Short mmCIF file of N, CA and C in Angstrom, two decimals:
data_model
loop_
_atom_site.label_atom_id
_atom_site.label_comp_id
_atom_site.label_asym_id
_atom_site.label_seq_id
_atom_site.Cartn_x
_atom_site.Cartn_y
_atom_site.Cartn_z
N MET A 1 0.83 20.09 12.71
CA MET A 1 1.05 18.61 12.24
C MET A 1 -0.27 17.96 11.92
N ALA A 2 -0.17 17.25 11.04
CA ALA A 2 -1.42 16.59 10.33
C ALA A 2 -1.88 15.51 11.19
N PRO A 3 -3.09 15.30 11.15
CA PRO A 3 -3.49 14.00 11.92
C PRO A 3 -3.20 12.83 11.32
N LYS A 4 -2.89 11.63 12.18
CA LYS A 4 -2.51 10.38 11.38
C LYS A 4 -3.68 9.60 11.05
N VAL A 5 -3.49 9.33 9.97
CA VAL A 5 -4.57 8.50 9.18
C VAL A 5 -3.60 7.15 8.63
N SER A 6 -4.37 6.03 8.89
CA SER A 6 -3.61 4.66 8.30
C SER A 6 -4.71 3.96 7.88
N ALA A 7 -4.18 2.93 6.97
CA ALA A 7 -5.29 1.91 6.49
C ALA A 7 -4.62 0.69 6.55
N THR A 8 -5.39 -0.47 6.74
CA THR A 8 -5.01 -1.76 6.31
C THR A 8 -5.32 -2.05 5.01
N ALA A 9 -4.65 -2.78 4.22
CA ALA A 9 -4.94 -3.06 2.84
C ALA A 9 -4.09 -4.39 2.46
N LYS A 10 -4.68 -4.62 1.43
CA LYS A 10 -3.98 -5.88 0.63
C LYS A 10 -3.26 -5.22 -0.45
N VAL A 11 -1.92 -5.70 -0.66
CA VAL A 11 -0.94 -5.62 -1.67
C VAL A 11 -0.78 -6.62 -2.69
N TYR A 12 -1.04 -6.34 -3.82
CA TYR A 12 -0.86 -7.36 -4.90
C TYR A 12 0.57 -7.04 -5.61
N TRP A 13 1.66 -7.60 -5.62
CA TRP A 13 2.95 -7.25 -6.15
C TRP A 13 2.76 -7.81 -7.62
N LEU A 14 3.09 -7.09 -8.48
CA LEU A 14 3.21 -7.47 -9.97
C LEU A 14 4.46 -8.36 -10.10
N THR A 15 4.26 -9.24 -11.09
CA THR A 15 5.37 -10.11 -11.42
C THR A 15 6.42 -9.21 -12.45
N PRO A 16 7.49 -9.85 -12.63
CA PRO A 16 8.50 -8.96 -13.35
C PRO A 16 7.98 -9.04 -14.86
N GLU A 17 7.30 -9.80 -15.18
CA GLU A 17 6.76 -10.01 -16.39
C GLU A 17 5.70 -8.87 -16.88
N ARG A 18 5.12 -8.51 -15.58
CA ARG A 18 4.04 -7.33 -15.78
C ARG A 18 4.77 -6.04 -15.28
N GLY A 19 6.09 -5.86 -15.12
CA GLY A 19 6.59 -4.77 -14.67
C GLY A 19 7.06 -4.59 -13.58
N GLY A 20 6.76 -5.62 -12.60
CA GLY A 20 6.73 -5.69 -11.14
C GLY A 20 8.28 -5.96 -10.80
N ARG A 21 8.58 -5.99 -9.39
CA ARG A 21 9.86 -6.41 -8.85
C ARG A 21 10.04 -7.94 -9.15
N LYS A 22 11.49 -8.26 -8.95
CA LYS A 22 11.62 -9.57 -9.16
C LYS A 22 11.30 -10.32 -7.71
N VAL A 23 11.42 -9.71 -6.68
CA VAL A 23 10.88 -10.09 -5.41
C VAL A 23 10.30 -9.05 -4.71
N PRO A 24 9.27 -9.25 -4.02
CA PRO A 24 8.74 -8.40 -3.17
C PRO A 24 9.50 -7.89 -1.95
N PRO A 25 9.26 -6.76 -1.45
CA PRO A 25 10.10 -6.41 -0.35
C PRO A 25 10.26 -7.33 0.71
N SER A 26 11.34 -7.60 1.19
CA SER A 26 11.51 -8.09 2.55
C SER A 26 11.63 -7.80 3.88
N GLY A 27 11.80 -6.70 3.88
CA GLY A 27 11.78 -5.81 5.32
C GLY A 27 10.54 -5.73 5.87
N SER A 28 10.55 -5.09 7.13
CA SER A 28 9.32 -4.76 7.92
C SER A 28 8.72 -3.47 7.34
N VAL A 29 9.52 -2.63 6.78
CA VAL A 29 9.03 -1.29 6.37
C VAL A 29 9.31 -0.92 4.80
N TYR A 30 8.46 -0.25 4.12
CA TYR A 30 8.75 -0.09 2.75
C TYR A 30 8.21 1.24 2.44
N ALA A 31 8.85 2.18 2.08
CA ALA A 31 8.48 3.59 1.61
C ALA A 31 8.37 3.70 0.16
N ALA A 32 7.27 4.24 -0.52
CA ALA A 32 7.10 4.30 -1.95
C ALA A 32 6.33 5.58 -2.60
N THR A 33 6.21 5.85 -3.46
CA THR A 33 5.20 6.54 -4.03
C THR A 33 3.91 5.89 -4.58
N ALA A 34 2.77 6.74 -4.53
CA ALA A 34 1.82 5.81 -5.00
C ALA A 34 0.79 6.80 -5.70
N GLN A 35 -0.22 6.18 -6.57
CA GLN A 35 -1.15 7.00 -7.26
C GLN A 35 -2.47 6.56 -7.55
N PHE A 36 -3.58 7.17 -7.13
CA PHE A 36 -4.90 6.69 -7.53
C PHE A 36 -5.04 6.52 -9.03
N ASP A 37 -5.44 5.39 -9.53
CA ASP A 37 -5.41 5.21 -11.18
C ASP A 37 -6.18 6.41 -11.83
N GLU A 38 -7.47 6.94 -11.32
CA GLU A 38 -7.94 8.03 -12.20
C GLU A 38 -7.16 9.31 -12.11
N GLN A 39 -6.29 9.42 -11.33
CA GLN A 39 -5.50 10.85 -11.26
C GLN A 39 -3.98 10.36 -11.54
N GLU A 40 -3.63 10.00 -12.76
CA GLU A 40 -2.23 9.59 -13.18
C GLU A 40 -1.11 10.58 -12.81
N ASN A 41 -1.35 11.68 -12.73
CA ASN A 41 -0.15 12.89 -12.38
C ASN A 41 0.01 13.20 -10.95
N GLU A 42 -1.00 12.68 -10.22
CA GLU A 42 -0.99 13.26 -8.84
C GLU A 42 -0.36 11.88 -7.87
N PHE A 43 0.85 12.13 -7.37
CA PHE A 43 1.41 11.26 -6.62
C PHE A 43 1.45 11.58 -5.03
N PHE A 44 1.36 10.32 -4.21
CA PHE A 44 1.64 10.54 -2.85
C PHE A 44 2.42 9.65 -2.30
N SER A 45 2.98 10.01 -1.13
CA SER A 45 4.20 9.00 -0.50
C SER A 45 3.28 8.40 0.66
N ILE A 46 3.82 7.04 0.72
CA ILE A 46 3.00 6.12 1.46
C ILE A 46 4.38 5.51 2.23
N VAL A 47 4.04 4.78 3.34
CA VAL A 47 4.99 3.97 4.15
C VAL A 47 4.18 2.77 4.54
N ILE A 48 4.61 1.62 3.96
CA ILE A 48 3.85 0.25 4.18
C ILE A 48 4.71 -0.51 5.54
N ARG A 49 3.89 -0.84 6.54
CA ARG A 49 4.40 -1.87 7.63
C ARG A 49 3.84 -3.36 7.35
N PHE A 50 4.69 -4.14 7.11
CA PHE A 50 4.39 -5.55 6.94
C PHE A 50 4.10 -6.24 8.30
N PRO A 51 3.50 -7.37 8.28
CA PRO A 51 3.27 -8.15 9.59
C PRO A 51 4.67 -8.65 9.96
N THR A 52 4.81 -8.96 11.27
CA THR A 52 5.98 -9.42 11.88
C THR A 52 6.62 -10.42 11.06
N SER A 53 5.78 -11.41 10.79
CA SER A 53 6.30 -12.69 9.94
C SER A 53 5.75 -12.68 8.60
N LYS A 54 6.50 -12.58 7.46
CA LYS A 54 5.85 -12.81 6.03
C LYS A 54 5.66 -14.16 5.76
N GLU A 55 4.88 -14.66 5.35
CA GLU A 55 4.75 -16.16 4.99
C GLU A 55 5.50 -16.40 3.58
N GLN A 56 6.12 -17.79 3.71
CA GLN A 56 6.88 -17.96 2.53
C GLN A 56 6.36 -19.23 1.74
N GLY A 57 6.54 -19.15 0.51
CA GLY A 57 5.96 -19.93 -0.31
C GLY A 57 6.82 -21.27 -0.42
N GLU A 58 6.33 -22.42 -1.07
CA GLU A 58 6.91 -23.69 -0.86
C GLU A 58 8.27 -23.67 -1.28
N ASN A 59 8.93 -22.88 -2.44
CA ASN A 59 10.09 -22.71 -2.80
C ASN A 59 10.97 -21.71 -2.16
N GLY A 60 10.38 -21.23 -1.02
CA GLY A 60 11.04 -20.12 -0.18
C GLY A 60 11.04 -18.78 -0.49
N THR A 61 10.17 -18.52 -1.55
CA THR A 61 9.97 -17.12 -1.96
C THR A 61 8.94 -16.53 -1.13
N THR A 62 8.86 -15.31 -1.06
CA THR A 62 7.80 -14.60 -0.26
C THR A 62 6.64 -14.26 -1.01
N SER A 63 5.40 -14.22 -0.63
CA SER A 63 4.19 -14.27 -1.19
C SER A 63 4.04 -13.10 -1.96
N ARG A 64 3.19 -13.22 -3.02
CA ARG A 64 2.95 -11.88 -3.80
C ARG A 64 1.86 -11.04 -3.53
N VAL A 65 1.32 -11.56 -2.28
CA VAL A 65 0.06 -10.84 -1.61
C VAL A 65 0.31 -10.54 -0.26
N ASP A 66 0.28 -9.28 0.10
CA ASP A 66 0.53 -9.06 1.64
C ASP A 66 -0.52 -8.23 2.24
N GLU A 67 -1.01 -8.52 3.34
CA GLU A 67 -1.92 -7.64 4.33
C GLU A 67 -0.84 -6.74 5.06
N VAL A 68 -1.04 -5.46 4.79
CA VAL A 68 -0.28 -4.57 5.50
C VAL A 68 -0.97 -3.32 6.08
N GLU A 69 -0.29 -2.62 6.82
CA GLU A 69 -0.79 -1.06 7.37
C GLU A 69 0.01 -0.05 6.41
N VAL A 70 -0.67 0.71 5.93
CA VAL A 70 -0.37 1.92 5.04
C VAL A 70 -0.49 3.37 5.73
N GLY A 71 0.70 3.90 5.90
CA GLY A 71 0.59 5.31 6.47
C GLY A 71 1.01 6.31 5.36
N PHE A 72 0.40 7.29 5.62
CA PHE A 72 0.49 8.47 4.57
C PHE A 72 1.22 9.69 5.01
N LEU A 73 2.44 10.15 4.08
CA LEU A 73 3.20 11.24 4.86
C LEU A 73 2.46 12.48 4.81
N ALA A 74 1.41 12.70 3.89
CA ALA A 74 0.76 13.84 3.76
C ALA A 74 -0.70 13.47 3.71
N PRO A 75 -1.39 12.90 4.90
CA PRO A 75 -2.70 12.36 4.91
C PRO A 75 -3.60 13.34 4.50
N GLU A 76 -3.48 14.73 4.65
CA GLU A 76 -4.44 15.72 4.23
C GLU A 76 -4.72 15.72 2.68
N LEU A 77 -3.60 15.22 1.92
CA LEU A 77 -3.90 15.50 0.38
C LEU A 77 -4.75 14.06 -0.03
N VAL A 78 -4.85 13.00 0.81
CA VAL A 78 -5.83 11.78 0.19
C VAL A 78 -6.77 11.39 1.18
N GLU A 79 -6.88 11.98 2.44
CA GLU A 79 -7.88 11.62 3.47
C GLU A 79 -9.26 11.49 2.76
N SER A 80 -9.77 12.40 2.06
CA SER A 80 -10.99 12.48 1.38
C SER A 80 -11.44 11.36 0.37
N LYS A 81 -10.31 10.80 -0.21
CA LYS A 81 -10.37 9.61 -1.13
C LYS A 81 -10.39 8.35 -0.44
N LEU A 82 -9.92 8.31 0.67
CA LEU A 82 -9.61 6.89 1.24
C LEU A 82 -11.03 6.23 1.82
N THR A 83 -11.30 5.24 1.08
CA THR A 83 -12.56 4.53 1.48
C THR A 83 -12.30 2.91 1.38
N PRO A 84 -12.89 2.23 2.03
CA PRO A 84 -12.64 0.72 1.89
C PRO A 84 -13.01 0.21 0.60
N GLY A 85 -12.33 -0.60 -0.05
CA GLY A 85 -12.41 -0.93 -1.47
C GLY A 85 -11.42 -0.16 -2.57
N LYS A 86 -11.26 1.15 -1.97
CA LYS A 86 -10.65 1.89 -3.02
C LYS A 86 -9.22 1.41 -3.47
N GLU A 87 -8.83 1.49 -4.49
CA GLU A 87 -7.59 0.87 -5.03
C GLU A 87 -6.64 1.87 -5.60
N PHE A 88 -5.26 1.64 -5.44
CA PHE A 88 -4.47 2.74 -5.95
C PHE A 88 -3.09 1.85 -6.38
N SER A 89 -2.23 2.39 -7.11
CA SER A 89 -1.00 1.85 -7.67
C SER A 89 0.22 2.13 -6.67
N ILE A 90 1.14 1.45 -6.40
CA ILE A 90 2.31 1.60 -5.96
C ILE A 90 3.49 1.66 -6.85
N THR A 91 4.24 2.58 -6.98
CA THR A 91 5.18 2.96 -8.03
C THR A 91 6.56 2.96 -7.31
N GLU A 92 7.62 2.50 -8.14
CA GLU A 92 8.86 2.90 -8.06
C GLU A 92 9.42 3.47 -9.21
N GLY A 93 9.72 4.89 -9.18
CA GLY A 93 10.17 5.65 -10.34
C GLY A 93 8.92 5.68 -11.04
N ASN A 94 8.96 5.61 -12.42
CA ASN A 94 8.00 5.58 -13.30
C ASN A 94 7.23 4.22 -13.59
N ARG A 95 7.73 3.33 -12.81
CA ARG A 95 6.99 2.05 -13.25
C ARG A 95 6.04 1.46 -11.91
N ILE A 96 4.94 0.90 -12.28
CA ILE A 96 3.98 0.22 -11.15
C ILE A 96 4.46 -0.96 -10.96
N VAL A 97 4.68 -1.25 -9.50
CA VAL A 97 5.07 -2.53 -8.91
C VAL A 97 4.33 -3.22 -8.18
N ALA A 98 2.89 -2.61 -7.93
CA ALA A 98 2.02 -3.25 -6.99
C ALA A 98 0.72 -2.66 -7.31
N GLN A 99 -0.50 -3.49 -6.98
CA GLN A 99 -1.86 -2.73 -6.87
C GLN A 99 -2.14 -2.90 -5.42
N CYS A 100 -2.70 -1.99 -4.79
CA CYS A 100 -3.05 -1.84 -3.26
C CYS A 100 -4.71 -1.67 -3.23
N GLN A 101 -5.34 -2.53 -2.48
CA GLN A 101 -6.67 -2.23 -2.26
C GLN A 101 -7.11 -2.14 -0.63
N ILE A 102 -7.71 -0.99 -0.40
CA ILE A 102 -7.76 -0.60 0.94
C ILE A 102 -9.04 -1.32 1.70
N GLN A 103 -8.63 -2.03 2.96
CA GLN A 103 -9.70 -3.01 3.55
C GLN A 103 -10.37 -1.99 4.68
N SER A 104 -9.47 -1.22 5.25
CA SER A 104 -10.31 -0.39 6.42
C SER A 104 -9.34 0.73 6.69
N ILE A 105 -10.04 1.77 7.28
CA ILE A 105 -9.31 3.03 7.55
C ILE A 105 -9.39 3.39 8.94
N SER A 106 -8.26 3.92 9.56
CA SER A 106 -8.23 4.38 10.91
C SER A 106 -8.12 6.03 11.06
N SER A 107 -9.10 6.44 11.60
CA SER A 107 -8.90 8.23 11.56
C SER A 107 -8.23 8.54 12.69
N PRO A 108 -8.00 10.04 12.87
CA PRO A 108 -7.20 10.30 14.15
C PRO A 108 -7.94 10.13 15.48
N VAL A 109 -9.28 9.77 15.28
CA VAL A 109 -9.88 9.66 16.74
C VAL A 109 -10.32 8.42 17.16
N GLY A 110 -9.79 7.38 16.23
CA GLY A 110 -9.68 6.16 16.30
C GLY A 110 -10.97 5.24 15.81
N ASN A 111 -11.76 6.13 15.01
CA ASN A 111 -12.75 5.46 14.36
C ASN A 111 -12.29 4.69 13.10
N VAL A 112 -12.99 3.40 12.87
CA VAL A 112 -12.46 2.54 11.82
C VAL A 112 -13.52 2.41 11.11
N SER A 113 -13.42 2.36 9.58
CA SER A 113 -14.42 1.94 8.41
C SER A 113 -13.77 0.72 7.99
N GLU A 114 -14.68 -0.39 7.65
CA GLU A 114 -14.22 -1.58 7.03
C GLU A 114 -15.17 -1.72 5.77
N ALA A 115 -14.47 -2.55 5.00
CA ALA A 115 -15.07 -2.99 3.62
C ALA A 115 -16.33 -4.00 3.84
#
């Protein structure tokens, strides 16, 4: 079994005009594929956990920026690339729906790296 590696990150959801979702996910967990921008053909699976209460905007819509915890289904494939400040794209099918920037990393032994 692979050691658990997770990251805290900021997710910037793209607007529909930029190819993103009409509305950001509203549940507490969201699973998707992702890719580091410099390696366009290599994808990895992520699970995002949202804070318990998501802020809503003035018109009742959810924010387009979320602070989240990101888990990696195969951490051994990405662990060496995870550093605070590193960015990757979140995809649904062949379209990019969000940009994600890592804020800190939690390693299996409990060490935390922060930006």
